[in-house]
Amino acid sequence: MTDSHGLSVRWSLADAPSDVADRLREYVTGTSIHRFTGMDGLRFKTWRLRAGEWFEGTYVFAGEAARDAFQERFTGEAAESPGSQIVGSAPVSIEPFEVVAVAEGAAGFAAGPGPGA
């Protein structure tokens, strides 16, 4: 994997509605996963959740330009994004990062909903 650049978008769930984790799971597995599957310039995206604490989208792009273009677009609409609407607030952080390396384990890479879906 060469020239991969990431972006992390995190929402706080501290003041979110009590059913937010279920609503986020439903949105991600029913809608959002389809939006990002096959997206130009995107290597992969993961959605991470710690119920009652935070929800995060982690993106890895095929290059800095693709990441920067997505970040600029998303930052402009972050407060109105579906995730923000579900959580009830804008992201607390939008952070670009460098991907140093990725290792694929013996179990292989599996795309699709996680165990909470």
PDB file of C-alpha atoms in Angstrom:
ATOM      1  CA  MET A   1       0.000   0.000   0.000  1.00  0.00           C
ATOM      2  CA  THR A   2       1.658   3.179  -1.121  1.00  0.00           C
ATOM      3  CA  ASP A   3       0.666   6.791  -0.631  1.00  0.00           C
ATOM      4  CA  SER A   4      -2.330   6.199   1.648  1.00  0.00           C
ATOM      5  CA  HIS A   5      -3.745   9.032   3.697  1.00  0.00           C
ATOM      6  CA  GLY A   6      -6.462   8.843   6.313  1.00  0.00           C
ATOM      7  CA  LEU A   7      -9.139  10.974   7.880  1.00  0.00           C
ATOM      8  CA  SER A   8     -10.806  10.455  11.230  1.00  0.00           C
ATOM      9  CA  VAL A   9     -14.190  12.051  11.988  1.00  0.00           C
ATOM     10  CA  ARG A  10     -15.424  11.683  15.570  1.00  0.00           C
ATOM     11  CA  TRP A  11     -18.642  12.608  17.331  1.00  0.00           C
ATOM     12  CA  SER A  12     -19.109  12.658  21.094  1.00  0.00           C
ATOM     13  CA  LEU A  13     -22.039  10.577  22.297  1.00  0.00           C
ATOM     14  CA  ALA A  14     -21.926  11.963  25.849  1.00  0.00           C
ATOM     15  CA  ASP A  15     -25.072  14.080  25.361  1.00  0.00           C
ATOM     16  CA  ALA A  16     -26.678  12.034  22.579  1.00  0.00           C
ATOM     17  CA  PRO A  17     -30.129  10.409  22.836  1.00  0.00           C
ATOM     18  CA  SER A  18     -30.229   7.032  24.600  1.00  0.00           C
ATOM     19  CA  ASP A  19     -31.076   5.146  21.383  1.00  0.00           C
ATOM     20  CA  VAL A  20     -28.269   6.740  19.335  1.00  0.00           C
ATOM     21  CA  ALA A  21     -26.086   3.609  19.076  1.00  0.00           C
ATOM     22  CA  ASP A  22     -28.944   1.606  17.529  1.00  0.00           C
ATOM     23  CA  ARG A  23     -29.842   4.478  15.199  1.00  0.00           C
ATOM     24  CA  LEU A  24     -26.211   4.844  14.066  1.00  0.00           C
ATOM     25  CA  ARG A  25     -25.902   1.094  13.408  1.00  0.00           C
ATOM     26  CA  GLU A  26     -29.109   1.161  11.377  1.00  0.00           C
ATOM     27  CA  TYR A  27     -27.981   4.180   9.339  1.00  0.00           C
ATOM     28  CA  VAL A  28     -24.491   2.800   8.658  1.00  0.00           C
ATOM     29  CA  THR A  29     -25.583  -0.709   7.647  1.00  0.00           C
ATOM     30  CA  GLY A  30     -28.692   0.415   5.787  1.00  0.00           C
ATOM     31  CA  THR A  31     -27.462   3.532   3.989  1.00  0.00           C
ATOM     32  CA  SER A  32     -23.937   4.795   4.611  1.00  0.00           C
ATOM     33  CA  ILE A  33     -22.062   1.594   3.765  1.00  0.00           C
ATOM     34  CA  HIS A  34     -23.572   1.693   0.255  1.00  0.00           C
ATOM     35  CA  ARG A  35     -22.529   5.318  -0.245  1.00  0.00           C
ATOM     36  CA  PHE A  36     -18.859   4.513   0.360  1.00  0.00           C
ATOM     37  CA  THR A  37     -18.613   1.080  -1.267  1.00  0.00           C
ATOM     38  CA  GLY A  38     -16.781   1.594  -4.552  1.00  0.00           C
ATOM     39  CA  MET A  39     -16.132   5.315  -3.932  1.00  0.00           C
ATOM     40  CA  ASP A  40     -13.408   6.752  -6.189  1.00  0.00           C
ATOM     41  CA  GLY A  41     -10.161   7.427  -4.353  1.00  0.00           C
ATOM     42  CA  LEU A  42     -11.233   5.576  -1.194  1.00  0.00           C
ATOM     43  CA  ARG A  43      -9.338   2.439  -0.169  1.00  0.00           C
ATOM     44  CA  PHE A  44     -11.649   1.629   2.753  1.00  0.00           C
ATOM     45  CA  LYS A  45     -13.759   3.108   5.512  1.00  0.00           C
ATOM     46  CA  THR A  46     -14.535   1.768   8.952  1.00  0.00           C
ATOM     47  CA  TRP A  47     -17.200   2.956  11.360  1.00  0.00           C
ATOM     48  CA  ARG A  48     -16.270   2.622  15.041  1.00  0.00           C
ATOM     49  CA  LEU A  49     -18.528   2.974  18.073  1.00  0.00           C
ATOM     50  CA  ARG A  50     -18.100   3.048  21.838  1.00  0.00           C
ATOM     51  CA  ALA A  51     -21.686   3.274  23.079  1.00  0.00           C
ATOM     52  CA  GLY A  52     -22.192   6.275  25.338  1.00  0.00           C
ATOM     53  CA  GLU A  53     -18.733   7.632  24.480  1.00  0.00           C
ATOM     54  CA  TRP A  54     -18.061   8.235  20.758  1.00  0.00           C
ATOM     55  CA  PHE A  55     -18.818   7.335  17.162  1.00  0.00           C
ATOM     56  CA  GLU A  56     -16.153   7.612  14.470  1.00  0.00           C
ATOM     57  CA  GLY A  57     -15.699   7.248  10.744  1.00  0.00           C
ATOM     58  CA  THR A  58     -12.154   6.330   9.731  1.00  0.00           C
ATOM     59  CA  TYR A  59     -11.309   6.716   6.051  1.00  0.00           C
ATOM     60  CA  VAL A  60      -8.206   5.622   4.143  1.00  0.00           C
ATOM     61  CA  PHE A  61      -7.713   7.208   0.730  1.00  0.00           C
ATOM     62  CA  ALA A  62      -5.429   6.263  -2.165  1.00  0.00           C
ATOM     63  CA  GLY A  63      -3.593   9.573  -1.887  1.00  0.00           C
ATOM     64  CA  GLU A  64      -3.358  12.911  -0.188  1.00  0.00           C
ATOM     65  CA  ALA A  65      -5.298  14.762  -2.894  1.00  0.00           C
ATOM     66  CA  ALA A  66      -8.309  12.427  -2.603  1.00  0.00           C
ATOM     67  CA  ARG A  67      -8.272  12.712   1.189  1.00  0.00           C
ATOM     68  CA  ASP A  68      -7.909  16.502   1.150  1.00  0.00           C
ATOM     69  CA  ALA A  69     -10.743  16.946  -1.371  1.00  0.00           C
ATOM     70  CA  PHE A  70     -13.070  14.752   0.702  1.00  0.00           C
ATOM     71  CA  GLN A  71     -12.066  16.524   3.934  1.00  0.00           C
ATOM     72  CA  GLU A  72     -12.749  19.955   2.449  1.00  0.00           C
ATOM     73  CA  ARG A  73     -16.164  18.874   1.157  1.00  0.00           C
ATOM     74  CA  PHE A  74     -17.127  17.084   4.364  1.00  0.00           C
ATOM     75  CA  THR A  75     -15.948  19.855   6.701  1.00  0.00           C
ATOM     76  CA  GLY A  76     -18.241  22.307   4.923  1.00  0.00           C
ATOM     77  CA  GLU A  77     -21.289  20.133   5.562  1.00  0.00           C
ATOM     78  CA  ALA A  78     -20.255  18.287   8.750  1.00  0.00           C
ATOM     79  CA  ALA A  79     -22.773  19.944  11.060  1.00  0.00           C
ATOM     80  CA  GLU A  80     -25.641  18.931   8.743  1.00  0.00           C
ATOM     81  CA  SER A  81     -24.339  15.456   7.870  1.00  0.00           C
ATOM     82  CA  PRO A  82     -26.526  12.422   8.610  1.00  0.00           C
ATOM     83  CA  GLY A  83     -24.191  11.409  11.475  1.00  0.00           C
ATOM     84  CA  SER A  84     -24.541  14.835  13.065  1.00  0.00           C
ATOM     85  CA  GLN A  85     -28.318  14.738  12.658  1.00  0.00           C
ATOM     86  CA  ILE A  86     -28.508  11.344  14.370  1.00  0.00           C
ATOM     87  CA  VAL A  87     -26.093  12.270  17.178  1.00  0.00           C
ATOM     88  CA  GLY A  88     -27.603  15.733  17.653  1.00  0.00           C
ATOM     89  CA  SER A  89     -24.317  17.633  17.299  1.00  0.00           C
ATOM     90  CA  ALA A  90     -21.438  18.278  14.907  1.00  0.00           C
ATOM     91  CA  PRO A  91     -18.230  16.213  15.014  1.00  0.00           C
ATOM     92  CA  VAL A  92     -15.834  17.096  17.831  1.00  0.00           C
ATOM     93  CA  SER A  93     -12.835  16.363  15.598  1.00  0.00           C
ATOM     94  CA  ILE A  94     -11.951  15.998  11.935  1.00  0.00           C
ATOM     95  CA  GLU A  95      -8.306  14.918  11.734  1.00  0.00           C
ATOM     96  CA  PRO A  96      -6.170  13.952   8.751  1.00  0.00           C
ATOM     97  CA  PHE A  97      -3.411  11.388   9.298  1.00  0.00           C
ATOM     98  CA  GLU A  98      -0.740   9.415   7.476  1.00  0.00           C
ATOM     99  CA  VAL A  99      -1.183   5.666   7.124  1.00  0.00           C
ATOM    100  CA  VAL A 100       2.206   4.146   7.921  1.00  0.00           C
ATOM    101  CA  ALA A 101       1.282   0.541   7.110  1.00  0.00           C
ATOM    102  CA  VAL A 102      -1.586  -1.936   7.008  1.00  0.00           C
ATOM    103  CA  ALA A 103      -1.224  -5.647   7.789  1.00  0.00           C
ATOM    104  CA  GLU A 104      -3.831  -8.171   6.695  1.00  0.00           C
ATOM    105  CA  GLY A 105      -4.137 -11.061   9.098  1.00  0.00           C
ATOM    106  CA  ALA A 106      -4.677 -14.729   8.254  1.00  0.00           C
ATOM    107  CA  ALA A 107      -8.432 -14.320   8.707  1.00  0.00           C
ATOM    108  CA  GLY A 108      -8.457 -11.906   5.742  1.00  0.00           C
ATOM    109  CA  PHE A 109     -10.278  -8.665   5.145  1.00  0.00           C
ATOM    110  CA  ALA A 110     -14.064  -8.803   5.390  1.00  0.00           C
ATOM    111  CA  ALA A 111     -16.288  -5.974   4.193  1.00  0.00           C
ATOM    112  CA  GLY A 112     -19.837  -5.522   5.464  1.00  0.00           C
ATOM    113  CA  PRO A 113     -21.746  -4.907   8.694  1.00  0.00           C
ATOM    114  CA  GLY A 114     -20.212  -5.799  12.052  1.00  0.00           C
ATOM    115  CA  PRO A 115     -21.597  -7.984  14.832  1.00  0.00           C
ATOM    116  CA  GLY A 116     -23.960  -5.309  16.207  1.00  0.00           C
ATOM    117  CA  ALA A 117     -25.902  -5.019  12.948  1.00  0.00           C
TER     118      ALA A 117
END
